[in-house]
Amino acid sequence: MHTERIIRPAKNVYGSLRLPGDKSISHRYGMLAAFAEGTSRFANFSTGADCASTLGCMEALGAKVRRLEDGQVEVTGVGGRVTPSGAPLDCGNSGSTMRMISGLLAPQEGRFTLVGDESLSRRPMERILRPLAAMGARLALTEGHAPLHIEGGPLKAIDYTTPVPSAQVKTCILLAGLQTAGTTTVREAVRTRDHSELALRAFGAKLTRTLDSVSIAGPQTLRAIEAAVPGDISSAAFFLCAAALFPGSSLVLDALGLNPTRAALLDVLTALGARISVLNLEEQNSELVGTVQVTAPDEGLGTTEISGPLAAQLIDELPVLAAIGPYTSGGIRIRDAKELRVKESDRIALVAKNLRAMGAEVTEFEDGLDVPGGQRLHGATIDSGGDHRIAMAFSVAALGAEGETLIQGADSAAISFPEFFNLLDLVAEQ
Ligand code: S3P
């Protein structure tokens, strides 16, 4: 099923929303709960198809998943030992599922095959093969991609420096280290999102951390937890950017995840001139949660450059930042973001293509984009490439354009954020 969606120009963005649970945290809570001993319960678990892929794989490995009447997700774990399923484990569109579950399965007895959809089957998987092979795991890829075959068994601890900053790869290694005798250490040049470290601790595991490393001494067991998943800041990014665009806008987002390794967007929007206030900050299972209010500046957004470590920390928010670039006064430049080319789509190419379709001038680099400011866009047909973040980013760009925009493959938003279009209708005032 491929659906289209028409987006009409907006005058401003106004209202108050509470967003579904963070995708990254839900993957981890779901996976760890399914592996732990006992029954966990999660409120506000991600409604995205990606996290359903994680739960589906874990069910196929013996965990029990129930959706309770009050909306909570209940997961009963396998107590540290999965049951190999005869059938391939379907990771759908989800790179997080495939990369993280590989680390969980590599030390388990049995054979496992992991498959994904067309997009996931193109994405690079050597990045997990290398460290897992160094731990002694037997993994086979198909020309560097899925299908991925694992012949599980005991591993040895390693000390590994990730060549490309990746929270998925870090998590993969930590989940293997959790089950492996000795101390496994992951070092990274840029601190990537640390939800796995916080979640592992919440489930009772011990980890040690320095500024640029995390170590886990295995084997350790995990115990069930009860938790509320904070609202997804990467989903919020579309609304925060939309609200920041239109003078007169004001948007409040409640119970939003504000983990410092994820919240760099707030600094970037502030640097662009938006007024951001954070209220009711509290900690839930070591994750920071708060209420964010964004008000657009009367004089419009300014200019900014995103490069170096910031590009890695903002990787999921770069498409929407680039998409609002033409509406800023001085433009938005993005460099050091080559990873964007190997996400669910080649996000650099698709952002450039769709901005041009809307009449914008843009320069494409191997590792980024230069989007000049002070441009007017017109409605166009947008090719989402089946990529959720492209569909949503260009829905935001469409709010500021002249005329209607048609988003092709709008259904892909459901990968992370099925409620996106309904909520956009609610807060975008025409
Ligand atoms: C994620 C890590 C990032 C991010 C993805 C989710 C995670 O990927 O782009 O959407 O939950 O760990 P990489 O680890 O490939 O950078």
CSV table of C-alpha atoms and ligand atoms in Angstrom, one decimal:
chain,number,residue,atom,x,y,z
A,1,MET,CA,0.0,0.0,0.0
A,2,HIS,CA,1.4,3.4,-1.0
A,3,THR,CA,-0.7,6.4,0.0
A,4,GLU,CA,-0.4,10.0,-1.0
A,5,ARG,CA,-1.2,13.0,1.2
A,6,ILE,CA,-1.8,16.6,0.2
A,7,ILE,CA,-0.3,19.3,2.4
A,8,ARG,CA,-1.6,22.9,2.2
A,9,PRO,CA,0.3,26.0,3.3
A,10,ALA,CA,-0.2,27.0,6.9
A,11,LYS,CA,-0.3,30.4,8.6
A,12,ASN,CA,1.1,29.2,11.9
A,13,VAL,CA,1.4,26.2,14.2
A,14,TYR,CA,-0.4,26.4,17.5
A,15,GLY,CA,-1.3,24.0,20.3
A,16,SER,CA,-0.2,21.4,22.8
A,17,LEU,CA,0.7,17.8,22.0
A,18,ARG,CA,2.0,14.7,23.9
A,19,LEU,CA,3.9,12.5,21.5
A,20,PRO,CA,4.1,8.7,21.3
A,21,GLY,CA,7.1,7.0,22.9
A,22,ASP,CA,10.7,7.4,21.7
A,23,LYS,CA,11.5,4.8,19.0
A,24,SER,CA,15.1,4.3,20.2
A,25,ILE,CA,14.1,3.8,23.8
A,26,SER,CA,11.2,1.5,22.9
A,27,HIS,CA,13.5,-0.8,20.8
A,28,ARG,CA,15.8,-1.2,23.7
A,29,TYR,CA,13.1,-1.6,26.4
A,30,GLY,CA,11.3,-4.1,24.2
A,31,MET,CA,14.4,-6.1,23.4
A,32,LEU,CA,15.8,-6.1,26.9
A,33,ALA,CA,12.4,-7.0,28.5
A,34,ALA,CA,12.1,-9.9,26.1
A,35,PHE,CA,15.5,-11.1,27.1
A,36,ALA,CA,15.1,-10.5,30.8
A,37,GLU,CA,13.6,-12.6,33.6
A,38,GLY,CA,10.1,-11.6,34.5
A,39,THR,CA,7.3,-9.5,33.1
A,40,SER,CA,7.9,-5.8,32.1
A,41,ARG,CA,5.2,-3.2,31.4
A,42,PHE,CA,5.6,-0.1,29.3
A,43,ALA,CA,3.4,2.9,29.1
A,44,ASN,CA,3.6,5.1,25.9
A,45,PHE,CA,5.6,2.5,24.0
A,46,SER,CA,6.4,3.6,20.4
A,47,THR,CA,3.5,3.0,18.0
A,48,GLY,CA,5.9,2.9,15.0
A,49,ALA,CA,6.2,-0.2,12.8
A,50,ASP,CA,9.9,-0.4,13.5
A,51,CYS,CA,9.3,-1.2,17.2
A,52,ALA,CA,6.6,-3.7,16.2
A,53,SER,CA,9.3,-5.4,14.2
A,54,THR,CA,11.5,-5.7,17.3
A,55,LEU,CA,8.7,-7.1,19.3
A,56,GLY,CA,7.7,-9.5,16.5
A,57,CYS,CA,11.3,-10.8,16.3
A,58,MET,CA,11.5,-11.2,20.1
A,59,GLU,CA,8.1,-13.1,20.1
A,60,ALA,CA,9.5,-15.4,17.5
A,61,LEU,CA,12.4,-16.1,19.8
A,62,GLY,CA,10.1,-17.1,22.7
A,63,ALA,CA,9.1,-13.9,24.5
A,64,LYS,CA,5.5,-13.1,25.2
A,65,VAL,CA,4.0,-9.7,24.2
A,66,ARG,CA,0.6,-8.4,25.1
A,67,ARG,CA,-1.1,-5.1,24.5
A,68,LEU,CA,-3.1,-4.3,27.6
A,69,GLU,CA,-6.5,-2.5,27.5
A,70,ASP,CA,-4.9,0.6,29.1
A,71,GLY,CA,-2.5,0.9,26.1
A,72,GLN,CA,0.5,-0.5,27.9
A,73,VAL,CA,2.7,-3.1,26.3
A,74,GLU,CA,3.5,-6.1,28.5
A,75,VAL,CA,6.6,-8.2,27.7
A,76,THR,CA,7.4,-11.5,29.4
A,77,GLY,CA,11.1,-12.3,28.9
A,78,VAL,CA,12.9,-15.6,28.1
A,79,GLY,CA,15.2,-15.3,31.1
A,80,GLY,CA,18.4,-15.0,29.1
A,81,ARG,CA,17.9,-17.9,26.7
A,82,VAL,CA,16.1,-17.5,23.4
A,83,THR,CA,14.5,-20.4,21.4
A,84,PRO,CA,15.8,-20.4,17.8
A,85,SER,CA,12.9,-20.1,15.5
A,86,GLY,CA,12.9,-22.1,12.3
A,87,ALA,CA,11.7,-19.2,10.2
A,88,PRO,CA,13.8,-16.1,9.4
A,89,LEU,CA,13.4,-13.2,11.8
A,90,ASP,CA,11.8,-10.3,9.9
A,91,CYS,CA,13.3,-6.9,10.9
A,92,GLY,CA,11.1,-5.1,8.4
A,93,ASN,CA,12.4,-1.6,7.7
A,94,SER,CA,14.3,-1.4,11.0
A,95,GLY,CA,18.1,-1.1,11.0
A,96,SER,CA,18.0,-0.8,14.8
A,97,THR,CA,16.2,-4.2,15.1
A,98,MET,CA,18.7,-6.0,12.8
A,99,ARG,CA,21.9,-4.5,14.2
A,100,MET,CA,21.0,-4.7,17.9
A,101,ILE,CA,19.4,-8.1,17.8
A,102,SER,CA,22.5,-9.6,16.1
A,103,GLY,CA,24.5,-8.7,19.2
A,104,LEU,CA,21.9,-10.4,21.4
A,105,LEU,CA,21.8,-13.6,19.3
A,106,ALA,CA,25.5,-14.1,18.4
A,107,PRO,CA,26.3,-15.6,21.9
A,108,GLN,CA,23.1,-17.7,22.0
A,109,GLU,CA,23.1,-21.4,21.0
A,110,GLY,CA,21.4,-22.0,17.6
A,111,ARG,CA,21.1,-20.7,14.1
A,112,PHE,CA,19.3,-17.5,13.2
A,113,THR,CA,18.5,-15.8,9.9
A,114,LEU,CA,17.6,-12.1,9.9
A,115,VAL,CA,15.9,-10.5,6.9
A,116,GLY,CA,14.4,-7.1,6.1
A,117,ASP,CA,12.5,-5.2,3.5
A,118,GLU,CA,14.0,-3.9,0.3
A,119,SER,CA,15.5,-0.8,1.9
A,120,LEU,CA,17.0,-2.6,4.9
A,121,SER,CA,18.4,-5.3,2.6
A,122,ARG,CA,20.5,-2.6,1.0
A,123,ARG,CA,21.9,-1.1,4.2
A,124,PRO,CA,25.5,-1.8,5.3
A,125,MET,CA,25.9,-4.6,7.9
A,126,GLU,CA,29.7,-5.2,7.9
A,127,ARG,CA,29.8,-2.6,10.7
A,128,ILE,CA,28.3,-5.2,13.0
A,129,LEU,CA,30.0,-8.2,11.4
A,130,ARG,CA,33.5,-6.8,12.1
A,131,PRO,CA,33.2,-6.4,15.9
A,132,LEU,CA,31.1,-9.6,16.3
A,133,ALA,CA,33.6,-11.6,14.3
A,134,ALA,CA,36.4,-10.2,16.5
A,135,MET,CA,34.5,-11.6,19.4
A,136,GLY,CA,34.6,-15.0,17.6
A,137,ALA,CA,31.0,-15.0,16.3
A,138,ARG,CA,30.1,-16.8,13.2
A,139,LEU,CA,28.1,-14.4,11.0
A,140,ALA,CA,27.5,-14.4,7.2
A,141,LEU,CA,26.2,-11.6,5.1
A,142,THR,CA,25.0,-11.4,1.6
A,143,GLU,CA,27.4,-9.0,-0.2
A,144,GLY,CA,27.7,-6.9,3.0
A,145,HIS,CA,23.9,-6.8,3.5
A,146,ALA,CA,21.0,-8.8,4.8
A,147,PRO,CA,20.0,-11.6,4.8
A,148,LEU,CA,22.3,-12.2,7.7
A,149,HIS,CA,23.0,-15.6,9.1
A,150,ILE,CA,24.2,-16.2,12.6
A,151,GLU,CA,25.5,-19.5,14.0
A,152,GLY,CA,25.5,-18.6,17.7
A,153,GLY,CA,27.8,-19.8,20.4
A,154,PRO,CA,30.1,-18.5,23.2
A,155,LEU,CA,32.1,-15.4,22.4
A,156,LYS,CA,35.2,-13.7,23.9
A,157,ALA,CA,35.3,-10.1,25.2
A,158,ILE,CA,36.9,-7.4,23.1
A,159,ASP,CA,38.0,-3.8,23.3
A,160,TYR,CA,36.6,-2.1,20.2
A,161,THR,CA,36.7,1.4,18.7
A,162,THR,CA,33.8,2.1,16.4
A,163,PRO,CA,35.1,3.5,13.1
A,164,VAL,CA,31.8,5.3,12.4
A,165,PRO,CA,29.8,6.7,15.3
A,166,SER,CA,26.8,4.5,15.7
A,167,ALA,CA,24.6,3.8,18.7
A,168,GLN,CA,23.3,0.7,16.9
A,169,VAL,CA,26.7,-0.8,16.6
A,170,LYS,CA,27.6,0.2,20.2
A,171,THR,CA,24.5,-1.5,21.4
A,172,CYS,CA,25.1,-4.6,19.3
A,173,ILE,CA,28.5,-5.0,21.0
A,174,LEU,CA,27.2,-4.3,24.5
A,175,LEU,CA,24.4,-6.9,24.1
A,176,ALA,CA,27.0,-9.5,23.1
A,177,GLY,CA,29.3,-8.4,25.9
A,178,LEU,CA,26.4,-8.7,28.4
A,179,GLN,CA,26.5,-12.5,27.8
A,180,THR,CA,30.2,-12.9,27.4
A,181,ALA,CA,32.8,-13.7,30.1
A,182,GLY,CA,35.3,-10.9,30.6
A,183,THR,CA,35.0,-7.1,30.0
A,184,THR,CA,33.9,-5.9,26.7
A,185,THR,CA,34.6,-2.2,26.0
A,186,VAL,CA,33.3,0.0,23.2
A,187,ARG,CA,35.1,3.3,22.4
A,188,GLU,CA,33.6,6.0,20.3
A,189,ALA,CA,35.0,9.3,19.0
A,190,VAL,CA,31.6,11.0,19.3
A,191,ARG,CA,29.3,10.0,22.2
A,192,THR,CA,26.2,8.6,20.4
A,193,ARG,CA,22.8,8.3,22.0
A,194,ASP,CA,23.2,6.4,25.3
A,195,HIS,CA,19.8,4.8,25.7
A,196,SER,CA,21.3,1.3,25.8
A,197,GLU,CA,23.6,2.2,28.7
A,198,LEU,CA,20.7,3.8,30.7
A,199,ALA,CA,18.3,0.9,29.8
A,200,LEU,CA,20.8,-1.8,30.6
A,201,ARG,CA,21.3,-0.2,34.1
A,202,ALA,CA,17.5,0.1,34.5
A,203,PHE,CA,17.2,-3.6,33.9
A,204,GLY,CA,19.8,-4.2,36.6
A,205,ALA,CA,23.1,-4.6,34.6
A,206,LYS,CA,26.3,-3.0,35.7
A,207,LEU,CA,28.3,-0.9,33.3
A,208,THR,CA,31.2,1.5,33.6
A,209,ARG,CA,31.5,4.6,31.5
A,210,THR,CA,34.1,7.2,30.7
A,211,LEU,CA,33.7,10.2,28.5
A,212,ASP,CA,34.4,8.2,25.4
A,213,SER,CA,33.9,4.5,26.4
A,214,VAL,CA,31.5,2.1,27.9
A,215,SER,CA,32.4,-1.3,29.4
A,216,ILE,CA,30.3,-4.3,30.5
A,217,ALA,CA,31.6,-7.3,32.4
A,218,GLY,CA,29.7,-10.4,31.5
A,219,PRO,CA,27.8,-12.6,31.9
A,220,GLN,CA,25.0,-10.7,33.7
A,221,THR,CA,21.3,-11.2,34.0
A,222,LEU,CA,18.5,-8.7,33.4
A,223,ARG,CA,15.4,-8.2,35.5
A,224,ALA,CA,12.0,-6.9,34.3
A,225,ILE,CA,11.0,-3.3,34.8
A,226,GLU,CA,8.0,-1.0,34.6
A,227,ALA,CA,8.5,2.3,32.7
A,228,ALA,CA,6.9,5.0,30.8
A,229,VAL,CA,8.6,5.8,27.5
A,230,PRO,CA,9.3,9.5,27.0
A,231,GLY,CA,7.9,11.2,23.9
A,232,ASP,CA,10.1,10.9,20.8
A,233,ILE,CA,12.2,14.0,20.3
A,234,SER,CA,13.1,12.9,16.7
A,235,SER,CA,9.3,12.9,16.0
A,236,ALA,CA,9.0,16.2,17.8
A,237,ALA,CA,11.6,17.7,15.5
A,238,PHE,CA,9.0,18.0,12.7
A,239,PHE,CA,6.7,20.0,14.9
A,240,LEU,CA,9.4,22.0,16.6
A,241,CYS,CA,10.8,23.0,13.2
A,242,ALA,CA,7.3,23.7,11.8
A,243,ALA,CA,6.4,25.9,14.8
A,244,ALA,CA,9.8,27.8,14.6
A,245,LEU,CA,9.0,28.8,11.0
A,246,PHE,CA,5.9,30.9,11.4
A,247,PRO,CA,5.9,34.1,13.4
A,248,GLY,CA,2.9,33.9,15.8
A,249,SER,CA,3.3,30.1,16.3
A,250,SER,CA,3.6,28.6,19.7
A,251,LEU,CA,3.7,24.9,20.5
A,252,VAL,CA,4.0,23.0,23.7
A,253,LEU,CA,5.2,19.4,23.8
A,254,ASP,CA,4.6,17.5,27.0
A,255,ALA,CA,6.6,14.6,28.5
A,256,LEU,CA,9.2,14.8,25.8
A,257,GLY,CA,12.5,12.8,26.0
A,258,LEU,CA,15.3,15.3,26.6
A,259,ASN,CA,18.3,12.9,26.9
A,260,PRO,CA,21.3,15.2,26.3
A,261,THR,CA,22.7,12.9,23.6
A,262,ARG,CA,19.4,13.5,21.7
A,263,ALA,CA,18.5,17.0,22.4
A,264,ALA,CA,20.9,19.0,20.3
A,265,LEU,CA,18.1,20.1,18.1
A,266,LEU,CA,16.9,22.5,20.8
A,267,ASP,CA,20.3,24.2,20.7
A,268,VAL,CA,20.2,24.4,16.9
A,269,LEU,CA,16.7,25.9,16.9
A,270,THR,CA,17.9,28.4,19.6
A,271,ALA,CA,20.9,29.3,17.4
A,272,LEU,CA,18.5,29.9,14.5
A,273,GLY,CA,16.6,32.4,16.7
A,274,ALA,CA,13.6,30.3,18.0
A,275,ARG,CA,12.7,30.8,21.6
A,276,ILE,CA,12.7,27.5,23.5
A,277,SER,CA,11.7,27.0,27.1
A,278,VAL,CA,12.0,23.7,29.0
A,279,LEU,CA,9.8,23.1,32.1
A,280,ASN,CA,9.0,20.3,34.5
A,281,LEU,CA,12.3,18.5,33.9
A,282,GLU,CA,12.5,15.1,35.7
A,283,GLU,CA,14.3,11.8,35.4
A,284,GLN,CA,12.5,8.5,34.6
A,285,ASN,CA,14.8,5.4,34.6
A,286,SER,CA,17.7,7.8,34.1
A,287,GLU,CA,16.1,9.3,31.0
A,288,LEU,CA,15.4,13.1,31.2
A,289,VAL,CA,11.9,14.1,30.4
A,290,GLY,CA,10.3,17.5,30.2
A,291,THR,CA,7.9,20.0,28.7
A,292,VAL,CA,9.2,22.0,25.8
A,293,GLN,CA,7.6,25.2,24.5
A,294,VAL,CA,8.8,26.7,21.2
A,295,THR,CA,7.9,30.2,20.0
A,296,ALA,CA,8.9,31.5,16.5
A,297,PRO,CA,10.9,34.6,16.3
A,298,ASP,CA,9.1,37.6,14.7
A,299,GLU,CA,12.1,38.3,12.5
A,300,GLY,CA,12.2,34.8,11.1
A,301,LEU,CA,14.9,32.1,11.5
A,302,GLY,CA,18.6,33.1,11.0
A,303,THR,CA,21.4,30.8,9.8
A,304,THR,CA,23.4,27.9,11.1
A,305,GLU,CA,26.0,25.3,10.1
A,306,ILE,CA,25.9,21.7,11.4
A,307,SER,CA,29.2,19.8,11.1
A,308,GLY,CA,31.6,17.7,13.1
A,309,PRO,CA,30.2,15.7,16.1
A,310,LEU,CA,27.0,17.7,16.0
A,311,ALA,CA,26.1,16.1,12.6
A,312,ALA,CA,26.3,12.6,14.2
A,313,GLN,CA,24.2,13.7,17.2
A,314,LEU,CA,21.5,15.2,14.9
A,315,ILE,CA,21.6,12.6,12.2
A,316,ASP,CA,17.8,11.9,12.3
A,317,GLU,CA,16.9,15.5,12.5
A,318,LEU,CA,19.0,16.7,9.5
A,319,PRO,CA,16.4,16.0,6.8
A,320,VAL,CA,13.8,18.4,8.4
A,321,LEU,CA,16.5,21.0,9.2
A,322,ALA,CA,17.6,21.0,5.5
A,323,ALA,CA,13.9,21.1,4.4
A,324,ILE,CA,13.3,24.3,6.3
A,325,GLY,CA,16.7,25.8,5.2
A,326,PRO,CA,15.2,27.9,2.3
A,327,TYR,CA,12.9,29.7,4.7
A,328,THR,CA,15.7,30.9,6.9
A,329,SER,CA,17.4,34.2,6.2
A,330,GLY,CA,21.0,32.9,5.9
A,331,GLY,CA,20.5,29.2,5.0
A,332,ILE,CA,21.5,25.9,6.6
A,333,ARG,CA,24.8,24.1,5.8
A,334,ILE,CA,25.3,20.5,6.7
A,335,ARG,CA,28.6,18.7,6.4
A,336,ASP,CA,30.3,15.6,7.9
A,337,ALA,CA,26.9,13.7,7.5
A,338,LYS,CA,27.9,11.1,5.0
A,339,GLU,CA,25.9,8.5,7.1
A,340,LEU,CA,22.8,10.1,5.7
A,341,ARG,CA,23.4,8.3,2.5
A,342,VAL,CA,23.0,4.9,4.1
A,343,LYS,CA,19.9,5.5,6.1
A,344,GLU,CA,16.4,4.2,5.1
A,345,SER,CA,17.2,6.0,1.8
A,346,ASP,CA,20.0,8.2,0.5
A,347,ARG,CA,18.7,11.1,2.5
A,348,ILE,CA,21.2,13.7,1.0
A,349,ALA,CA,20.1,12.8,-2.6
A,350,LEU,CA,16.4,12.8,-1.7
A,351,VAL,CA,16.4,16.0,0.2
A,352,ALA,CA,18.2,17.8,-2.7
A,353,LYS,CA,15.9,16.3,-5.3
A,354,ASN,CA,12.7,17.3,-3.4
A,355,LEU,CA,14.0,20.8,-2.5
A,356,ARG,CA,14.7,21.3,-6.2
A,357,ALA,CA,11.2,20.0,-7.1
A,358,MET,CA,9.8,22.8,-4.8
A,359,GLY,CA,11.9,25.4,-6.7
A,360,ALA,CA,14.8,25.7,-4.3
A,361,GLU,CA,18.4,26.1,-5.1
A,362,VAL,CA,20.6,23.6,-3.2
A,363,THR,CA,24.2,22.3,-3.4
A,364,GLU,CA,24.8,18.6,-2.7
A,365,PHE,CA,28.1,17.3,-1.3
A,366,GLU,CA,29.1,13.7,-0.7
A,367,ASP,CA,28.7,14.4,3.1
A,368,GLY,CA,26.1,17.1,3.2
A,369,LEU,CA,24.1,19.9,1.7
A,370,ASP,CA,24.2,23.7,1.4
A,371,VAL,CA,20.7,25.1,1.4
A,372,PRO,CA,20.8,28.9,0.9
A,373,GLY,CA,18.2,31.0,2.8
A,374,GLY,CA,15.8,33.6,1.6
A,375,GLN,CA,14.1,31.4,-1.0
A,376,ARG,CA,10.4,30.9,-1.8
A,377,LEU,CA,9.2,27.4,-2.5
A,378,HIS,CA,6.2,26.2,-4.4
A,379,GLY,CA,4.1,23.1,-3.9
A,380,ALA,CA,5.3,20.0,-5.8
A,381,THR,CA,5.1,16.3,-5.9
A,382,ILE,CA,7.5,14.9,-3.3
A,383,ASP,CA,9.2,11.5,-3.7
A,384,SER,CA,9.6,10.2,-0.2
A,385,GLY,CA,11.5,7.1,-1.4
A,386,GLY,CA,9.4,5.2,1.1
A,387,ASP,CA,11.5,6.9,3.8
A,388,HIS,CA,9.5,8.1,6.9
A,389,ARG,CA,11.7,11.0,7.7
A,390,ILE,CA,11.7,12.3,4.1
A,391,ALA,CA,7.9,12.1,4.0
A,392,MET,CA,7.6,14.1,7.2
A,393,ALA,CA,10.4,16.6,6.5
A,394,PHE,CA,8.8,17.6,3.3
A,395,SER,CA,5.3,17.9,4.9
A,396,VAL,CA,6.9,20.6,7.0
A,397,ALA,CA,8.5,22.3,4.0
A,398,ALA,CA,5.1,22.2,2.3
A,399,LEU,CA,3.5,24.2,5.1
A,400,GLY,CA,5.6,27.2,4.0
A,401,ALA,CA,5.2,26.8,0.3
A,402,GLU,CA,2.9,28.5,-2.2
A,403,GLY,CA,0.2,26.0,-3.3
A,404,GLU,CA,-0.4,22.4,-2.5
A,405,THR,CA,2.2,19.7,-2.1
A,406,LEU,CA,1.6,16.0,-2.8
A,407,ILE,CA,3.6,13.6,-0.6
A,408,GLN,CA,4.1,10.3,-2.3
A,409,GLY,CA,4.6,7.3,0.0
A,410,ALA,CA,3.1,9.2,2.9
A,411,ASP,CA,2.2,5.9,4.6
A,412,SER,CA,6.0,5.5,5.4
A,413,ALA,CA,5.5,8.0,8.3
A,414,ALA,CA,4.1,5.0,10.2
A,415,ILE,CA,7.6,3.5,10.4
A,416,SER,CA,8.3,5.8,13.3
A,417,PHE,CA,5.2,8.0,13.7
A,418,PRO,CA,1.8,6.7,12.5
A,419,GLU,CA,0.0,9.7,14.2
A,420,PHE,CA,2.0,12.3,12.3
A,421,PHE,CA,-0.5,13.6,9.7
A,422,ASN,CA,-3.4,13.6,12.2
A,423,LEU,CA,-1.4,15.7,14.7
A,424,LEU,CA,-0.1,18.0,11.9
A,425,ASP,CA,-3.8,18.7,10.9
A,426,LEU,CA,-4.5,19.5,14.6
A,427,VAL,CA,-1.8,22.1,15.1
A,428,ALA,CA,-1.2,23.6,11.6
A,429,GLU,CA,-3.6,26.5,11.2
A,430,GLN,CA,-4.5,27.4,7.6
B,1,S3P,C1,19.5,4.7,16.3
B,1,S3P,C2,20.8,5.1,16.0
B,1,S3P,C3,21.0,5.9,14.7
B,1,S3P,C4,19.8,6.5,14.2
B,1,S3P,C5,18.6,5.6,14.2
B,1,S3P,C6,18.3,5.0,15.5
B,1,S3P,C7,19.4,4.0,17.6
B,1,S3P,O1,21.6,5.0,13.8
B,1,S3P,O2,20.0,7.1,12.9
B,1,S3P,O3,17.5,6.2,13.7
B,1,S3P,O4,18.3,3.8,18.1
B,1,S3P,O5,20.4,3.5,18.1
B,1,S3P,P1,23.2,4.7,13.7
B,1,S3P,O6,23.5,3.8,14.9
B,1,S3P,O7,23.3,3.9,12.4
B,1,S3P,O8,23.9,6.0,13.7
